[in-house]
Amino acid sequence: QVQLVESGGTLVQPGGSLRLSCAASGFSLRMYVMSWYRQAPGKERELVATINRAGGSTNYADSVKGRFTISRDNTKNTVYLQMNSLKPEDTAVYYCNADGSVFGLYVYWGQGTQVTVSS
C-alpha cells in the first residue's frame, strides 16, 4: 500500500522545538521532491519547506527561515522537519508531500499531523 505517514506533532510551548517525520511505504522517496505544507484553521494550505531528491538543495517560506530545517534520509525512506523557536502562529496541521510529477510519477500526500504551539 502506497502511503506517507507523518508523526511527531503535539502540543508545545512557545520557544520550544519539535521534529516531524514523514515515512513512506509502498514506494521509494528517492525519485521525489519532498515538501512540508501546513494549514491553519480558516487559512489556505501553505508551502513550508522543500528539499530536492538528493537533499542538497532546500527552500523555505520566509516565515520559517532560520527556524525550520527540512532533511531527508533516502535509506530510511523518511523526510524530517526540525522546528525550533516555535511560535503560536506555527500552529497548524502539517502535511508531507511527495512530488514526482517532473519525472512522470505521482504526487502523494500524507494525512497530516497536528502541531499546536501554546502556553
N, CA, C and O atoms as a DFTB+ gen file, in Angstrom:
476 C
 N C O
     1  1       0.839      -1.193       0.000
     2  2       0.000       0.000       0.000
     3  2       0.878       1.249       0.000
     4  3       1.783       1.381       0.824
     5  1       0.607       2.151      -0.919
     6  2       1.381       3.382      -1.044
     7  2       0.840       4.409      -0.058
     8  3      -0.347       4.735      -0.075
     9  1       1.708       4.907       0.786
    10  2       1.257       5.942       1.709
    11  2       2.431       6.712       2.305
    12  3       3.569       6.243       2.340
    13  1       2.098       7.928       2.777
    14  2       3.010       8.756       3.549
    15  2       2.389       8.912       4.929
    16  3       1.206       9.229       5.052
    17  1       3.172       8.693       5.945
    18  2       2.654       8.780       7.307
    19  2       3.499       9.766       8.101
    20  3       4.690       9.550       8.325
    21  1       2.855      10.857       8.525
    22  2       3.533      11.850       9.344
    23  2       3.396      11.497      10.813
    24  3       2.435      10.847      11.226
    25  1       4.367      11.932      11.590
    26  2       4.313      11.750      13.033
    27  2       5.131      12.846      13.695
    28  3       5.911      13.542      13.045
    29  1       4.937      12.984      14.998
    30  2       5.723      13.945      15.764
    31  2       4.975      15.184      16.192
    32  3       5.478      15.954      17.010
    33  1       3.791      15.397      15.663
    34  2       3.033      16.568      16.050
    35  2       2.484      16.432      17.464
    36  3       2.090      15.347      17.891
    37  1       2.465      17.549      18.182
    38  2       1.970      17.546      19.549
    39  2       1.786      18.976      20.020
    40  3       1.949      19.915      19.241
    41  1       1.448      19.148      21.284
    42  2       1.346      20.458      21.907
    43  2       2.721      20.835      22.458
    44  3       3.358      20.043      23.152
    45  1       3.170      22.048      22.142
    46  2       4.469      22.513      22.602
    47  2       4.359      23.978      22.997
    48  3       3.548      24.716      22.438
    49  1       5.170      24.397      23.955
    50  2       5.149      25.788      24.392
    51  2       5.897      26.682      23.406
    52  3       6.790      26.216      22.699
    53  1       5.539      27.952      23.359
    54  2       6.294      28.892      22.510
    55  2       7.776      28.859      22.855
    56  3       8.159      28.803      24.024
    57  1       8.596      28.896      21.819
    58  2      10.036      28.795      22.014
    59  2      10.556      27.383      22.001
    60  3      11.769      27.170      21.976
    61  1       9.677      26.423      22.018
    62  2      10.080      25.024      22.033
    63  2      10.431      24.491      20.660
    64  3      10.396      25.211      19.662
    65  1      10.774      23.204      20.633
    66  2      11.187      22.543      19.395
    67  2      10.409      21.244      19.200
    68  3       9.956      20.613      20.155
    69  1      10.270      20.870      17.934
    70  2       9.664      19.599      17.563
    71  2      10.360      19.093      16.316
    72  3      10.887      19.875      15.525
    73  1      10.358      17.777      16.145
    74  2      10.806      17.198      14.896
    75  2       9.691      16.330      14.334
    76  3       9.256      15.362      14.957
    77  1       9.247      16.695      13.156
    78  2       8.249      15.904      12.461
    79  2       8.950      14.898      11.539
    80  3      10.015      15.170      10.985
    81  1       8.325      13.743      11.396
    82  2       8.829      12.721      10.478
    83  2       7.748      12.365       9.477
    84  3       6.554      12.436       9.769
    85  1       8.188      11.986       8.304
    86  2       7.278      11.538       7.241
    87  2       7.878      10.279       6.640
    88  3       8.890      10.335       5.941
    89  1       7.260       9.161       6.912
    90  2       7.761       7.876       6.429
    91  2       6.931       7.393       5.251
    92  3       5.701       7.384       5.295
    93  1       7.622       6.997       4.213
    94  2       6.947       6.484       3.016
    95  2       6.940       4.967       3.027
    96  3       7.896       4.326       3.463
    97  1       5.851       4.410       2.543
    98  2       5.773       2.963       2.370
    99  2       5.128       2.662       1.027
   100  3       4.270       3.407       0.553
   101  1       5.547       1.575       0.431
   102  2       4.980       1.182      -0.857
   103  2       5.657       1.819      -2.057
   104  3       5.340       1.476      -3.196
   105  1       6.571       2.728      -1.826
   106  2       7.334       3.337      -2.907
   107  2       8.602       3.952      -2.324
   108  3       8.707       4.148      -1.113
   109  1       9.561       4.254      -3.195
   110  2      10.818       4.845      -2.764
   111  2      10.778       6.356      -2.940
   112  3      10.341       6.860      -3.975
   113  1      11.240       7.076      -1.915
   114  2      11.255       8.536      -1.975
   115  2      12.367       9.092      -2.849
   116  3      12.383      10.290      -3.133
   117  1      13.284       8.258      -3.276
   118  2      14.486       8.730      -3.970
   119  2      14.192       9.568      -5.203
   120  3      14.949      10.479      -5.537
   121  1      13.086       9.258      -5.883
   122  2      12.775       9.949      -7.136
   123  2      11.850      11.144      -6.922
   124  3      11.376      11.737      -7.891
   125  1      11.590      11.502      -5.673
   126  2      10.582      12.515      -5.380
   127  2      11.187      13.740      -4.712
   128  3      12.034      13.636      -3.824
   129  1      10.728      14.906      -5.162
   130  2      10.962      16.135      -4.419
   131  2      10.002      16.122      -3.238
   132  3       8.807      15.873      -3.403
   133  1      10.517      16.387      -2.067
   134  2       9.713      16.295      -0.854
   135  2       9.474      17.666      -0.244
   136  3      10.361      18.520      -0.224
   137  1       8.272      17.859       0.248
   138  2       7.913      19.137       0.841
   139  2       7.064      18.929       2.090
   140  3       6.419      17.896       2.271
   141  1       7.092      19.935       2.931
   142  2       6.161      20.040       4.042
   143  2       5.262      21.245       3.778
   144  3       5.734      22.321       3.410
   145  1       3.974      21.045       3.969
   146  2       2.980      22.095       3.907
   147  2       2.306      22.179       5.276
   148  3       2.428      21.277       6.105
   149  1       1.602      23.271       5.487
   150  2       0.794      23.379       6.704
   151  2      -0.487      24.140       6.403
   152  3      -0.561      24.947       5.476
   153  1      -1.490      23.853       7.217
   154  2      -2.772      24.523       7.077
   155  2      -3.312      24.851       8.450
   156  3      -3.593      23.966       9.258
   157  1      -3.451      26.134       8.698
   158  2      -4.027      26.599       9.957
   159  2      -5.534      26.745       9.788
   160  3      -6.015      26.876       8.662
   161  1      -6.284      26.725      10.879
   162  2      -7.741      26.855      10.787
   163  2      -8.149      28.124      10.053
   164  3      -7.677      29.215      10.373
   165  1      -9.021      27.977       9.078
   166  2      -9.520      29.128       8.342
   167  2      -8.571      29.695       7.307
   168  3      -8.859      30.720       6.689
   169  1      -7.432      29.029       7.114
   170  2      -6.453      29.523       6.162
   171  2      -6.182      28.480       5.084
   172  3      -6.502      27.302       5.244
   173  1      -5.591      28.932       3.989
   174  2      -5.227      28.020       2.914
   175  2      -3.955      27.260       3.282
   176  3      -3.141      27.708       4.090
   177  1      -3.821      26.103       2.662
   178  2      -2.597      25.328       2.856
   179  2      -1.420      26.098       2.252
   180  3      -1.521      26.638       1.151
   181  1      -0.311      26.143       2.981
   182  2       0.851      26.880       2.500
   183  2       2.102      26.001       2.516
   184  3       2.256      25.111       3.353
   185  1       2.983      26.283       1.566
   186  2       4.250      25.559       1.475
   187  2       5.199      26.060       2.558
   188  3       5.399      27.264       2.716
   189  1       5.774      25.130       3.293
   190  2       6.690      25.476       4.380
   191  2       8.139      25.277       3.955
   192  3       8.973      26.166       4.123
   193  1       8.431      24.101       3.402
   194  2       9.817      23.784       3.055
   195  2       9.851      22.704       1.985
   196  3       8.961      21.858       1.907
   197  1      10.894      22.747       1.163
   198  2      11.082      21.776       0.088
   199  2      12.530      21.329       0.058
   200  3      13.442      22.109       0.332
   201  1      12.732      20.058      -0.279
   202  2      14.085      19.524      -0.425
   203  2      14.156      18.717      -1.709
   204  3      13.222      17.987      -2.040
   205  1      15.266      18.844      -2.437
   206  2      15.377      18.129      -3.702
   207  2      15.675      16.649      -3.459
   208  3      15.809      16.205      -2.318
   209  1      15.776      15.900      -4.558
   210  2      15.867      14.450      -4.430
   211  2      17.110      13.997      -3.661
   212  3      17.056      13.068      -2.856
   213  1      18.207      14.661      -3.923
   214  2      19.463      14.251      -3.275
   215  2      19.643      14.857      -1.900
   216  3      20.493      14.414      -1.128
   217  1      18.845      15.872      -1.587
   218  2      18.945      16.511      -0.280
   219  2      19.919      17.664      -0.232
   220  3      20.182      18.211       0.840
   221  1      20.460      18.045      -1.382
   222  2      21.463      19.098      -1.389
   223  2      20.917      20.496      -1.544
   224  3      21.657      21.470      -1.402
   225  1      19.634      20.615      -1.833
   226  2      19.033      21.927      -2.037
   227  2      17.724      22.015      -1.287
   228  3      16.883      21.121      -1.379
   229  1      17.552      23.098      -0.544
   230  2      16.336      23.301       0.240
   231  2      15.802      24.715       0.026
   232  3      16.545      25.632      -0.326
   233  1      14.512      24.868       0.242
   234  2      13.871      26.170       0.189
   235  2      12.856      26.273       1.309
   236  3      12.251      25.280       1.714
   237  1      12.679      27.490       1.806
   238  2      11.792      27.696       2.944
   239  2      10.896      28.904       2.735
   240  3      11.259      29.854       2.042
   241  1       9.732      28.853       3.337
   242  2       8.884      30.029       3.417
   243  2       9.585      31.063       4.290
   244  3      10.297      30.719       5.233
   245  1       9.374      32.328       3.964
   246  2      10.032      33.392       4.730
   247  2       9.679      33.299       6.220
   248  3      10.499      33.626       7.078
   249  1       8.486      32.864       6.508
   250  2       8.018      32.840       7.895
   251  2       8.751      31.818       8.767
   252  3       8.693      31.895       9.994
   253  1       9.440      30.862       8.139
   254  2      10.113      29.829       8.926
   255  2      11.626      29.808       8.711
   256  3      12.326      29.027       9.355
   257  1      12.130      30.639       7.831
   258  2      13.578      30.660       7.559
   259  2      14.366      30.929       8.835
   260  3      14.033      31.822       9.615
   261  1      15.420      30.136       9.028
   262  2      16.246      30.282      10.205
   263  2      15.728      29.539      11.419
   264  3      16.435      29.417      12.420
   265  1      14.493      29.036      11.345
   266  2      13.920      28.295      12.474
   267  2      13.643      26.832      12.144
   268  3      13.764      25.961      13.006
   269  1      13.274      26.567      10.900
   270  2      12.926      25.208      10.479
   271  2      14.009      24.658       9.554
   272  3      14.647      25.400       8.806
   273  1      14.200      23.351       9.623
   274  2      15.144      22.677       8.735
   275  2      14.513      21.400       8.200
   276  3      14.068      20.543       8.964
   277  1      14.481      21.286       6.872
   278  2      13.994      20.072       6.240
   279  2      15.189      19.204       5.877
   280  3      16.224      19.706       5.439
   281  1      15.038      17.904       6.061
   282  2      16.102      16.973       5.704
   283  2      15.466      15.655       5.273
   284  3      14.274      15.421       5.469
   285  1      16.293      14.808       4.683
   286  2      15.779      13.517       4.243
   287  2      16.840      12.452       4.405
   288  3      18.039      12.722       4.337
   289  1      16.374      11.241       4.620
   290  2      17.236      10.076       4.669
   291  2      16.638       9.057       3.705
   292  3      15.708       8.326       4.047
   293  1      17.184       9.025       2.508
   294  2      16.611       8.141       1.491
   295  2      16.803       6.665       1.850
   296  3      16.046       5.810       1.391
   297  1      17.801       6.372       2.657
   298  2      17.997       4.973       3.065
   299  2      16.906       4.516       4.027
   300  3      16.608       3.326       4.123
   301  1      16.316       5.475       4.738
   302  2      15.223       5.158       5.661
   303  2      13.865       5.508       5.062
   304  3      12.824       5.304       5.686
   305  1      13.895       6.046       3.828
   306  2      12.648       6.420       3.151
   307  2      11.832       7.400       3.987
   308  3      10.611       7.281       4.091
   309  1      12.522       8.362       4.576
   310  2      11.893       9.276       5.537
   311  2      12.386      10.696       5.320
   312  3      13.541      10.935       4.969
   313  1      11.469      11.630       5.542
   314  2      11.786      13.052       5.491
   315  2      11.459      13.652       6.856
   316  3      10.546      13.202       7.548
   317  1      12.220      14.671       7.222
   318  2      12.061      15.275       8.547
   319  2      11.847      16.779       8.428
   320  3      12.227      17.408       7.441
   321  1      11.236      17.326       9.450
   322  2      11.147      18.778       9.590
   323  2      11.485      19.108      11.036
   324  3      10.702      18.846      11.949
   325  1      12.664      19.685      11.225
   326  2      13.068      20.142      12.549
   327  2      12.560      21.564      12.729
   328  3      12.869      22.449      11.931
   329  1      11.787      21.774      13.769
   330  2      11.181      23.078      14.012
   331  2      11.668      23.611      15.347
   332  3      11.427      23.006      16.392
   333  1      12.344      24.726      15.312
   334  2      12.865      25.369      16.520
   335  2      12.222      26.729      16.718
   336  3      11.611      27.280      15.801
   337  1      12.363      27.264      17.918
   338  2      11.829      28.597      18.241
   339  2      10.381      28.720      17.786
   340  3      10.009      29.687      17.122
   341  1       9.589      27.759      18.137
   342  2       8.207      27.723      17.667
   343  2       7.396      28.881      18.222
   344  3       7.592      29.328      19.352
   345  1       6.473      29.353      17.383
   346  2       5.604      30.480      17.716
   347  2       4.150      30.021      17.638
   348  3       3.844      29.045      16.953
   349  1       3.265      30.709      18.327
   350  2       1.843      30.341      18.239
   351  2       1.327      30.328      16.799
   352  3       0.448      29.534      16.463
   353  1       1.862      31.192      15.960
   354  2       1.413      31.236      14.569
   355  2       1.890      30.039      13.740
   356  3       1.494      29.891      12.584
   357  1       2.729      29.195      14.320
   358  2       3.118      27.952      13.658
   359  2       2.078      26.848      13.865
   360  3       2.185      25.769      13.282
   361  1       1.089      27.120      14.684
   362  2       0.040      26.144      14.937
   363  2      -0.708      25.816      13.647
   364  3      -1.230      26.708      12.977
   365  1      -0.753      24.534      13.307
   366  2      -1.369      24.097      12.054
   367  2      -1.306      22.579      11.967
   368  3      -0.637      21.918      12.762
   369  1      -2.009      22.054      10.996
   370  2      -1.805      20.667      10.610
   371  2      -0.698      20.664       9.550
   372  3      -0.766      21.398       8.564
   373  1       0.300      19.846       9.765
   374  2       1.455      19.769       8.869
   375  2       1.334      18.521       7.996
   376  3       1.102      17.415       8.483
   377  1       1.498      18.736       6.691
   378  2       1.346      17.663       5.718
   379  2       2.653      17.432       4.969
   380  3       3.383      18.367       4.641
   381  1       2.913      16.192       4.717
   382  2       4.058      15.781       3.908
   383  2       3.587      15.569       2.468
   384  3       2.501      15.043       2.223
   385  1       4.424      15.987       1.531
   386  2       4.090      15.882       0.110
   387  2       5.270      15.293      -0.652
   388  3       6.414      15.715      -0.481
   389  1       4.973      14.319      -1.486
   390  2       5.983      13.722      -2.371
   391  2       5.572      14.010      -3.806
   392  3       4.513      13.573      -4.257
   393  1       6.407      14.741      -4.516
   394  2       6.060      15.176      -5.871
   395  2       7.026      14.557      -6.870
   396  3       8.207      14.900      -6.920
   397  1       6.495      13.645      -7.654
   398  2       7.308      13.007      -8.686
   399  2       6.873      13.398     -10.082
   400  3       7.260      12.757     -11.059
   401  1       6.063      14.454     -10.185
   402  2       5.442      14.808     -11.464
   403  2       6.455      15.173     -12.541
   404  3       6.218      14.939     -13.726
   405  1       7.586      15.748     -12.132
   406  2       8.603      16.127     -13.112
   407  2       9.123      14.895     -13.859
   408  3       9.569      14.986     -15.002
   409  1       9.057      13.776     -13.204
   410  2       9.566      12.540     -13.785
   411  2       8.441      11.598     -14.204
   412  3       8.658      10.405     -14.417
   413  1       7.244      12.153     -14.318
   414  2       6.114      11.344     -14.747
   415  2       5.581      10.418     -13.683
   416  3       4.887       9.446     -13.980
   417  1       5.909      10.724     -12.438
   418  2       5.432       9.912     -11.325
   419  2       4.267      10.620     -10.626
   420  3       3.849      11.705     -11.029
   421  1       3.770       9.999      -9.604
   422  2       2.593      10.531      -8.913
   423  2       2.979      11.615      -7.898
   424  3       4.151      11.858      -7.612
   425  1       1.933      12.247      -7.377
   426  2       2.048      13.157      -6.248
   427  2       1.283      12.538      -5.090
   428  3       0.108      12.195      -5.219
   429  1       1.957      12.399      -3.966
   430  2       1.340      11.799      -2.791
   431  2       1.276      12.800      -1.643
   432  3       2.135      13.670      -1.501
   433  1       0.231      12.650      -0.826
   434  2       0.066      13.453       0.387
   435  2      -0.100      12.534       1.587
   436  3      -0.676      11.450       1.491
   437  1       0.418      12.992       2.714
   438  2       0.153      12.306       3.958
   439  2      -1.155      12.793       4.558
   440  3      -1.814      13.679       4.014
   441  1      -1.521      12.202       5.686
   442  2      -2.806      12.533       6.317
   443  2      -2.705      13.747       7.242
   444  3      -3.725      14.295       7.660
   445  1      -1.494      14.162       7.558
   446  2      -1.297      15.337       8.396
   447  2      -1.043      15.004       9.857
   448  3      -1.489      13.974      10.363
   449  1      -0.318      15.893      10.524
   450  2      -0.081      15.770      11.960
   451  2      -0.255      17.151      12.580
   452  3       0.229      18.150      12.046
   453  1      -0.948      17.193      13.707
   454  2      -1.297      18.472      14.334
   455  2      -0.151      18.982      15.191
   456  3       0.372      18.268      16.046
   457  1       0.227      20.227      14.948
   458  2       1.195      20.925      15.797
   459  2       0.481      22.113      16.430
   460  3      -0.075      22.960      15.731
   461  1       0.503      22.166      17.747
   462  2      -0.117      23.263      18.478
   463  2       0.930      23.923      19.356
   464  3       1.560      23.270      20.188
   465  1       1.109      25.222      19.164
   466  2       2.082      25.979      19.951
   467  2       1.301      26.919      20.858
   468  3       0.680      27.884      20.411
   469  1       1.355      26.605      22.137
   470  2       0.554      27.368      23.089
   471  2       1.116      27.194      24.488
   472  3       1.671      26.149      24.828
   473  1       0.962      28.246      25.298
   474  2       1.378      28.150      26.694
   475  2       0.207      27.739      27.572
   476  3       0.363      27.604      28.785
